[in-house]
XYZ file of C-alpha atoms in Angstrom:
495
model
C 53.608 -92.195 -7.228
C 52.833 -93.796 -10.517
C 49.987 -96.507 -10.602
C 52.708 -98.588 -11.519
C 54.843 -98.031 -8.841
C 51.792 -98.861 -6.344
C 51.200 -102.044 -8.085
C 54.509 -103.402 -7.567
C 54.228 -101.990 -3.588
C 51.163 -103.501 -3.037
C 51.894 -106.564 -4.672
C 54.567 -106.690 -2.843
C 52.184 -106.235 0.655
C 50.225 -108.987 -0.119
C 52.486 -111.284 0.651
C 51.360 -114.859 1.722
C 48.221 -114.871 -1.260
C 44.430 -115.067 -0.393
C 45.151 -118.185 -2.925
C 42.197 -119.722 -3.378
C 43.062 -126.523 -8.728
C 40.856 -130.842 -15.321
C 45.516 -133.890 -18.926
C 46.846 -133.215 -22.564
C 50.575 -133.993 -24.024
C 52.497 -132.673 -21.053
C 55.291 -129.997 -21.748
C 58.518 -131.080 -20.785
C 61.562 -129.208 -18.954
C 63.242 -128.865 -22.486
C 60.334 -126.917 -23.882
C 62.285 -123.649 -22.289
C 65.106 -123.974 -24.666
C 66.103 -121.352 -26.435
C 67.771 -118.285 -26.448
C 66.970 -115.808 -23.708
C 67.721 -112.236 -24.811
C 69.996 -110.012 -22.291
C 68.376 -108.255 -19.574
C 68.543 -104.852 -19.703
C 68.725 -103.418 -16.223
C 67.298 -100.185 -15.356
C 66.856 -98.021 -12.314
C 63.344 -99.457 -9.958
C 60.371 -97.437 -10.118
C 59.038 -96.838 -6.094
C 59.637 -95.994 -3.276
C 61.404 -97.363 -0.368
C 63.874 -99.589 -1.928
C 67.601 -100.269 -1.295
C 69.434 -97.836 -3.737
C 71.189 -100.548 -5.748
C 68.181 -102.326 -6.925
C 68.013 -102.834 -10.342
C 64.988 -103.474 -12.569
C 64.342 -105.525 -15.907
C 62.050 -107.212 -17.826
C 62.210 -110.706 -19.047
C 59.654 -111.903 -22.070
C 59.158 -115.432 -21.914
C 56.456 -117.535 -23.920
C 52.940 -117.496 -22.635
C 52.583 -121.069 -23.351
C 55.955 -123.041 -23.191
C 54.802 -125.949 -25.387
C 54.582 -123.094 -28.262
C 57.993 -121.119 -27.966
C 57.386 -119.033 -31.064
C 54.254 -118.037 -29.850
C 52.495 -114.849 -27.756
C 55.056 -113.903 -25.130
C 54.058 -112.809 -22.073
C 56.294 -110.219 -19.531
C 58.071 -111.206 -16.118
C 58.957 -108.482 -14.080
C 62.988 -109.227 -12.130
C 64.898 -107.100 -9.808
C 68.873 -107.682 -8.885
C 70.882 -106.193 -5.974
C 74.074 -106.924 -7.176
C 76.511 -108.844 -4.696
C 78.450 -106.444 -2.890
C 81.856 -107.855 -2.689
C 82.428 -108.858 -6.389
C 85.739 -110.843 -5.795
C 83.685 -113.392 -3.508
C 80.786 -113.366 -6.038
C 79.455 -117.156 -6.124
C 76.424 -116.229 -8.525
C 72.732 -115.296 -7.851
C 70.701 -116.540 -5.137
C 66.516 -116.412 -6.330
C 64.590 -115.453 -3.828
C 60.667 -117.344 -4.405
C 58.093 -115.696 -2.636
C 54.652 -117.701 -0.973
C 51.449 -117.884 -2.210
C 50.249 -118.494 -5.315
C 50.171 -114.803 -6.043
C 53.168 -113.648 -3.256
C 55.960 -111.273 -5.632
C 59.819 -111.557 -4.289
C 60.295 -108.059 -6.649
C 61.244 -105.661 -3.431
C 62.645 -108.802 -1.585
C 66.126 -107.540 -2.416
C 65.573 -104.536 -0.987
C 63.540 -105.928 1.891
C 64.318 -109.492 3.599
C 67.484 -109.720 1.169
C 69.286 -107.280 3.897
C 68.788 -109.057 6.495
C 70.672 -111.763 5.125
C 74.522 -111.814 6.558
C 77.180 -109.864 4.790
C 78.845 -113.480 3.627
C 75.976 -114.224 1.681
C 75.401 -110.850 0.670
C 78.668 -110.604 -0.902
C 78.589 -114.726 -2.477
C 75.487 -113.621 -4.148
C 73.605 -111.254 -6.678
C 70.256 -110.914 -4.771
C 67.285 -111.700 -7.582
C 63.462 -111.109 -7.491
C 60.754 -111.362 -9.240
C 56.619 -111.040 -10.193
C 55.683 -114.656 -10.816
C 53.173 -114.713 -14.239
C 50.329 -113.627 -14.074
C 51.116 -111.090 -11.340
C 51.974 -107.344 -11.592
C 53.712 -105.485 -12.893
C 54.219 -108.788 -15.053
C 51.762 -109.627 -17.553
C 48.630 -109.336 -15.350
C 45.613 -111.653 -14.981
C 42.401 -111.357 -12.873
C 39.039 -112.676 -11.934
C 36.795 -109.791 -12.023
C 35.579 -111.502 -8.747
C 32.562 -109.858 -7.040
C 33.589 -107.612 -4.061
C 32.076 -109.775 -1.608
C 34.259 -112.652 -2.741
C 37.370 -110.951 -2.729
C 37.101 -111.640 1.463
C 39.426 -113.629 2.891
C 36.800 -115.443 4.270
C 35.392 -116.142 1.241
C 38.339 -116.992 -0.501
C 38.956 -119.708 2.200
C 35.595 -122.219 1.643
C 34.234 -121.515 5.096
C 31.317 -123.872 5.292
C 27.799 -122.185 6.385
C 27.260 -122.564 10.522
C 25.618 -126.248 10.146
C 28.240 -127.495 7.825
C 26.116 -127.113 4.551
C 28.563 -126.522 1.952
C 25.864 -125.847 -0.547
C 26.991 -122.297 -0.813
C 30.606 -122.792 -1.268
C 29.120 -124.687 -4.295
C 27.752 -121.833 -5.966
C 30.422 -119.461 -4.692
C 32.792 -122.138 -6.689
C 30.699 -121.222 -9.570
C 30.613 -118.295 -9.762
C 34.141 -117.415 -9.274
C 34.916 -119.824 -11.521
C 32.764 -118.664 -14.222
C 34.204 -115.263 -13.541
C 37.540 -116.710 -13.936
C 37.020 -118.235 -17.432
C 34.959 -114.992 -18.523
C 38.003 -112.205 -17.342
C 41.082 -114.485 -17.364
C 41.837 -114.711 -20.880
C 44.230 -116.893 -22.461
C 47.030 -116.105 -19.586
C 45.195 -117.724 -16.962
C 45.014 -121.169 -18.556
C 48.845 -121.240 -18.482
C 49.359 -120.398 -14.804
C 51.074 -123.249 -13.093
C 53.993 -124.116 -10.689
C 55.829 -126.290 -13.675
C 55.767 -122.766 -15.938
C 56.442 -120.849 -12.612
C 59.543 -123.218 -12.852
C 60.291 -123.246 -16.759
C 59.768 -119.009 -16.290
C 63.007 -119.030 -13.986
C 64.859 -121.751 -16.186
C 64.416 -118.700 -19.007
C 65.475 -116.183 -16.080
C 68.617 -118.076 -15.048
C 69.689 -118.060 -18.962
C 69.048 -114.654 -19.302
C 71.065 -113.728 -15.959
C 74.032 -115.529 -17.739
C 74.235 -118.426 -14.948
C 74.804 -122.119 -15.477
C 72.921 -122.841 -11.894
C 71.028 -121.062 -9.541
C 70.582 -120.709 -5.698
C 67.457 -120.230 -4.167
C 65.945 -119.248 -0.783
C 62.048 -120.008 -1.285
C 59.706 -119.701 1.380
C 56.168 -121.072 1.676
C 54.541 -122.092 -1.910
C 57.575 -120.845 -3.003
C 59.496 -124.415 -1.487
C 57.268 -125.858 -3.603
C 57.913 -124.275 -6.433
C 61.865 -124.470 -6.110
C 61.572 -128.554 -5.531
C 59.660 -128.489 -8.728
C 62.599 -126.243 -10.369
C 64.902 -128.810 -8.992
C 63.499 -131.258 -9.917
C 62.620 -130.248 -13.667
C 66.564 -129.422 -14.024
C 68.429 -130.885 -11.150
C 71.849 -129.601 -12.547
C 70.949 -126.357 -12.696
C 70.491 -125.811 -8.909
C 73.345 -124.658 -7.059
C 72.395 -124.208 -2.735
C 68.950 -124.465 -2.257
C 66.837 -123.106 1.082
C 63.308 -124.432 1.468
C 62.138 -122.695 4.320
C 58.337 -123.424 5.555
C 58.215 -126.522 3.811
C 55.148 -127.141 1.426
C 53.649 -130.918 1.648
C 54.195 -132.167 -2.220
C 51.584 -134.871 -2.604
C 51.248 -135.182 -6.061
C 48.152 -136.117 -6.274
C 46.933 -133.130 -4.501
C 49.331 -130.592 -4.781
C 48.020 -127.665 -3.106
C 45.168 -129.170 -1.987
C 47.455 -130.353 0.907
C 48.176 -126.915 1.830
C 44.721 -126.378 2.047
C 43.952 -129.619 4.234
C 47.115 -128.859 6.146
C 45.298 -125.996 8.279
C 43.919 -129.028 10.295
C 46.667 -129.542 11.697
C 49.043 -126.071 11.478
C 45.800 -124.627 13.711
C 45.855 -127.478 16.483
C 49.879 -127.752 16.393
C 50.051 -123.610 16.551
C 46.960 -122.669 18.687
C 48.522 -123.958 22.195
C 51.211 -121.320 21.533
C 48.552 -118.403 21.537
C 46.405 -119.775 24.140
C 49.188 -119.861 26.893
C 50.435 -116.162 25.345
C 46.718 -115.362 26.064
C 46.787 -116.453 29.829
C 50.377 -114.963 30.676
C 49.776 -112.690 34.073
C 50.436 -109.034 32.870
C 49.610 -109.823 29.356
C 47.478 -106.709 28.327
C 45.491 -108.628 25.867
C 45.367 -111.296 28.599
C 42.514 -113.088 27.807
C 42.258 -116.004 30.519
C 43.827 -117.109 33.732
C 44.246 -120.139 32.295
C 45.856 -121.768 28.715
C 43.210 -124.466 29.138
C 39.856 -121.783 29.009
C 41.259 -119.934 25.890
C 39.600 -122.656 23.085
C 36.219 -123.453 24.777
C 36.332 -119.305 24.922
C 37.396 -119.172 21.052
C 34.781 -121.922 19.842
C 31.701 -120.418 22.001
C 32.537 -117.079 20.637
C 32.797 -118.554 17.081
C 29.382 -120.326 17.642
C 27.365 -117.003 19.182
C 28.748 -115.265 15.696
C 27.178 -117.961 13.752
C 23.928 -117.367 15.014
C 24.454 -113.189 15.846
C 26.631 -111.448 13.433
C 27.801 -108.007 14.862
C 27.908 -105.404 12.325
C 31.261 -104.152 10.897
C 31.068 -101.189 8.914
C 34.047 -101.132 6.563
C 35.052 -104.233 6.428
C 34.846 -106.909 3.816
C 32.138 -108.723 4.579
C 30.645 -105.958 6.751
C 30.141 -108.083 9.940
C 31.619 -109.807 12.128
C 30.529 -113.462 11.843
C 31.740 -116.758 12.677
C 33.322 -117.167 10.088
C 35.498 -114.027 9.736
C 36.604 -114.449 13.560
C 37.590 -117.954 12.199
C 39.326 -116.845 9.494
C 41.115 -113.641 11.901
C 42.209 -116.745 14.146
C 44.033 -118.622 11.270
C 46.078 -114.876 10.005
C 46.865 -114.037 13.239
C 49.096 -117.365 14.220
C 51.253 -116.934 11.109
C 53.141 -115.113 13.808
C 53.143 -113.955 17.593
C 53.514 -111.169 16.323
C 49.914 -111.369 15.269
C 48.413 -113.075 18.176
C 47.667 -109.130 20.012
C 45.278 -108.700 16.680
C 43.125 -112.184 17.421
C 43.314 -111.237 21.364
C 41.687 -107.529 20.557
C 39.229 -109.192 18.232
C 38.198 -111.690 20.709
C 37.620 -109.170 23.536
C 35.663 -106.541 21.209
C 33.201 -109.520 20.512
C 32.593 -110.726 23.414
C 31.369 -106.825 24.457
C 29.597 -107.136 21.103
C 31.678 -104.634 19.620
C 34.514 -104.246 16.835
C 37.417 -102.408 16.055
C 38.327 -100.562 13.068
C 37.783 -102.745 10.051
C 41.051 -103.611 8.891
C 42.877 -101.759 5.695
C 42.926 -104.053 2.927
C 45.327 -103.545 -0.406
C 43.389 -101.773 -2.907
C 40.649 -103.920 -4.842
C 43.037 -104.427 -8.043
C 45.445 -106.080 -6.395
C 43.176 -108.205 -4.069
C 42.097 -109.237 -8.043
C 45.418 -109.969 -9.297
C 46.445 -111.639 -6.388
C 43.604 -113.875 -6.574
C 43.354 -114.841 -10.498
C 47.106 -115.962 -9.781
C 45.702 -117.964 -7.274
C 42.882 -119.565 -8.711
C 44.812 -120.001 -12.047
C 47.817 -122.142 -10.387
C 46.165 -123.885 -7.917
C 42.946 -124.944 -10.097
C 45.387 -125.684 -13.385
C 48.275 -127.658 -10.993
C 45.897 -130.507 -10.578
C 42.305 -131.462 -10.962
C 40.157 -130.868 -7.692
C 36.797 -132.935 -6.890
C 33.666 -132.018 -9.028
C 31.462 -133.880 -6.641
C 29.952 -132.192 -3.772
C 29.328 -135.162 -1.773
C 33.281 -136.036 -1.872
C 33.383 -131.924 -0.104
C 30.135 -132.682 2.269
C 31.679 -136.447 3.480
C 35.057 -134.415 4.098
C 33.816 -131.285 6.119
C 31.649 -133.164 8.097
C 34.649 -135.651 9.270
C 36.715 -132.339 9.572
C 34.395 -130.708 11.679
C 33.799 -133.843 14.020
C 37.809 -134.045 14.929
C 39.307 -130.248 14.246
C 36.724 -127.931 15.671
C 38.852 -125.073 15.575
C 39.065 -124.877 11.725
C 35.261 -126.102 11.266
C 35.686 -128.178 7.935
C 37.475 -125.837 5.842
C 40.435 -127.455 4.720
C 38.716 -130.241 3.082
C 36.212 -128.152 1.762
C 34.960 -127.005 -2.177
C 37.605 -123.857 -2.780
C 36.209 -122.346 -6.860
C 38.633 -125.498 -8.558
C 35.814 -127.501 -7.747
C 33.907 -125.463 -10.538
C 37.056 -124.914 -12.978
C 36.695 -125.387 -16.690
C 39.751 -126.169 -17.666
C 41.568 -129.622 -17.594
C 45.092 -129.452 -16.205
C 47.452 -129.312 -19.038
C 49.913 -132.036 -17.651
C 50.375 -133.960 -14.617
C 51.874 -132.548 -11.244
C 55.481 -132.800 -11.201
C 56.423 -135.761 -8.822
C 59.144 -134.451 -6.033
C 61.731 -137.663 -6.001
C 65.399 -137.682 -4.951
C 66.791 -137.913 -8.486
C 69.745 -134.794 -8.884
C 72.094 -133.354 -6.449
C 72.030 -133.557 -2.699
C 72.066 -129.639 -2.340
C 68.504 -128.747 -0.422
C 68.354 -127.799 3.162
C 64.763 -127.923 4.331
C 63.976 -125.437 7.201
C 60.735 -126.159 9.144
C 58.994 -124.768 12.479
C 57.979 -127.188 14.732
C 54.846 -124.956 15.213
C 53.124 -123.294 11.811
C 50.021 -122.849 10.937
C 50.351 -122.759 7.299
C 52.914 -125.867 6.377
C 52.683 -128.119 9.482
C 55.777 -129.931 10.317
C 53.765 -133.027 8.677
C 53.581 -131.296 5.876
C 57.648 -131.211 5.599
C 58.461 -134.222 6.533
C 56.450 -135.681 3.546
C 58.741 -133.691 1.510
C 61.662 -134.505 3.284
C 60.829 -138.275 2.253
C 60.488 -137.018 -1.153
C 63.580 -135.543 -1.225
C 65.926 -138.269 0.126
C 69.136 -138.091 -0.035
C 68.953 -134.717 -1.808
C 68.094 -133.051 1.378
C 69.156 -132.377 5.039
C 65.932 -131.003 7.210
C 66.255 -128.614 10.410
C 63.430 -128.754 12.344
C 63.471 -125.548 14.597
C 61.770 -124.892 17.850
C 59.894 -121.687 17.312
C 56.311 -120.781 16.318
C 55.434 -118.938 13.224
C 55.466 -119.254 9.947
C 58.712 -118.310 8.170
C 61.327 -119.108 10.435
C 64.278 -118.376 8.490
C 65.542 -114.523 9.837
C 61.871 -114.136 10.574
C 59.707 -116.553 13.015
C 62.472 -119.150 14.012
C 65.498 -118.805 15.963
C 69.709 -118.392 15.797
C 70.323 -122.138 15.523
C 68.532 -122.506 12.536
C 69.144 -118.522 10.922
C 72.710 -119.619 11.350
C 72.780 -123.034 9.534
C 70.942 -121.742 6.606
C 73.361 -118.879 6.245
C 76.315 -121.044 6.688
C 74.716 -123.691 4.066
C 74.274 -120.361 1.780
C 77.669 -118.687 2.487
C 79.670 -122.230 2.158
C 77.499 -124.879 1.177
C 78.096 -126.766 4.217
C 75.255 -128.386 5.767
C 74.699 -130.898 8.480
C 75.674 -134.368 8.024
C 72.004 -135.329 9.186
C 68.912 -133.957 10.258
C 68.753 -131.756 13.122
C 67.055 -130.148 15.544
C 67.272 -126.277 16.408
């Protein structure tokens, strides 16, 4: 296997990013006209993939407001619809993050899509900028802050967030000092000028899209930088868009996804002939979780292997907020939980290989930190843990702490992009009552935004992801009906 070829694997692994935000003349939607030259389509390199996945590279400009300038690659994949007589056009798949790639989602969750919307559509993927095998950025973080936990701005045990301070610092500084010139143009609006350039070059006059995560962020951005050139949109795990926070909200939206998700584990964890039962009762499973939390704070246990090598409060913290992405997680918390309390661990857990944990995370920092400008003071982060901590125990101030955009150099280049509901009323918004990640608050804020552009199914399941992942038939089956025919429901609904 080429080095390549485990790039766009791993990448591919990461998934949902260890993301980790400074206005000049902003760049405007018409900045990505031009002429996009063909794609020329080529057999993938890896392994694993569907047989008729096709791979290409599209060159777009580094900098949009300078469209005869350095050009920077995007990596795309195709599975070509299978029944070309019922051939709609191409349906975009947007993977999470920032730093999440949708390249082997063709071959992957594309096939689990039914055959009616396999054969409307020409499955497409792709490496957003910045990530690999496009034009790659990264960090050059310090090993230590490549953690998880560190990523997240964990506050110390008392709530002092001096050290996420200087951790915002330094990354930062490490950020400007490896990043180069490609990480000062990372942003969801060039994320959605990029795929402007990849419709053209696909030869479409509009595009569908099934984004998931971030990734319903960035495709209400795309539709709302060129409404007319969106065809059936799927937003499923709905991202809050609060423009004057942007992703910032995702981050402050743990609060709740933890205390609207949590319930769900703790009665799994008191179920009678549950092996990782953990109580007889749903009601003992948080005190449990919080003293447990609070011994770590004060009495590490050691964890060879692992990244940081202990066990701490905060890394049983941050184990707690992974795991309820999914029940199919929670028997990873549940074996965590029980090791501790014995004072043990279990294996440290494999993590991708350190290049990619860097890639991943200069996408991260660069869209997030550029998108819009974060807090420089660290008594706005100190007056915000400490309220956090006071009413959401569970997540012990980080959401509204200092993540490294606190420290970022660079001024954002142009303003967020406001979600309204200007364009055509083609969006279906498909939303978990239960996820930790992008609370149901979270997507009903952008189901205001929307208006009367969208319809919003609110399905009762627990996960993040529910669309043929975490949800449930009701709501897999009107979001492949609203792909396959564009029929939605007349109103909101509930699943």
């Amino acid at each position: 296997m080429t080095q390549r070829t485990r790039t766009i694997r791993n990448a591919a692994i990461v998934g949902v990013s260890t993301a980790l935000l400074g206005i000049t003349a902003p760049v405007t939607a018409s900045a990505t006209a031009g002429p996009s030259e063909p794609l020329a389509w080529t057999a993938c390199e890896g392994t694993g993939l569907h047989p008729r996945q096709q791979c290409a590279t599209l060159r777009v400009p580094m900098d949009h407001a300078d469209p005869d300038g350095p050009r920077i690659d995007i990596a795309v994949s195709r599975i070509r619809s299978e029944n070309p007589d019922a051939r709609r056009g191409a349906l975009l798949l947007i993977a999470g993050g920032p730093g999440g790639s949708s390249l082997n989602d063709p071959s992957g969750k594309g096939q689990k899509l039914p055959q009616d919307v396999r054969d409307a559509y020409d499955l497409i993927g792709f490496a957003p900028r910045g990530l690999a095998p496009s034009t790659p950025v990264s960090c050059g973080l310090e090993h230590g802050d490549l953690a998880t936990s560190r990523l997240r701005p964990w506050p110390a045990p008392d709530g002092s967030v001096d050290g996420n301070m200087a951790t915002a610092r330094r990354m930062a500084d490490a950020c400007a000092r490896n990043g180069g010139e490609l990480i000062k143009h990372l942003s969801t609006a060039n994320e959605a000028r990029d795929i402007d350039r990849l419709r053209a070059a696909l030869g479409e006059r509009k595009l569908s899209a099934w984004g998931t995560s971030y990734g319903t962020y960035v495709g209400a951005v795309y539709a709302q930088m060129f409404p007319h050139r969106t065809d059936r949109v799927v937003l499923d795990s709905v991202d809050n868009p609060d423009p004057t926070r942007v992703n910032r909200a995702w981050l402050a939206a743990h609060e709740e996804g933890v205390e609207d998700t949590f319930p769900h584990f703790a009665a799994w964890a008191s179920e009678p002939g549950n092996p990782d039962r953990l109580a007889r009762d749903a009601a003992d499973v948080r005190p449990m979780f919080l003293r447990l939390a609070a011994r770590l704070d004060r009495e590490p246990i050691p964890w060879p292997g692992a990244n940081p090598e202990e066990l701490n409060g905060n890394v049983l913290r941050q184990t707690m907020l992974d795991s309820l992405y999914s029940p199919g997680r929670y028997p990873t918390l549940a074996r965590l939980l029980r090791a501790a309390q014995q004072g043990t661990v279990p294996p440290a857990p494999e993590a991708p290989p350190e290049a990619v944990l860097q890639n991943v995370a200069g996408v991260g920092a660069g869209v997030l930190c550029n998108d819009v400008a974060w807090p420089k003071s660290q008594a706005v982060y100190e007056k915000g843990v400490a309220e956090s901590r006071a009413k959401y125990p569970l997540t012990a101030g980080m959401p509204r702490n200092a993540m490294l955009c606190a420290a970022w150099p660079y001024p954002p280049r142009e303003a967020p992009v406001r979600i309204t509901d200007e364009g055509p009323s083609n969006v279906l918004l498909l939303q978990n009552e239960r996820d930790v990640a992008t609370p149901l608050g979270g997507a009903l804020e952008m189901r205001e935004a929307l208006g009367r552009r969208a319809v919003m199914v609110t399905v009762d399941s627990t996960g993040h992801n529910p669309y043929l992942s975490n949800g449930n038939a009701c709501g897999d089956r009107t979001a492949s009906h609203f792909l396959a025919t564009g029929e939605r429901p007349d109103a909101d609904t509930y699943c």
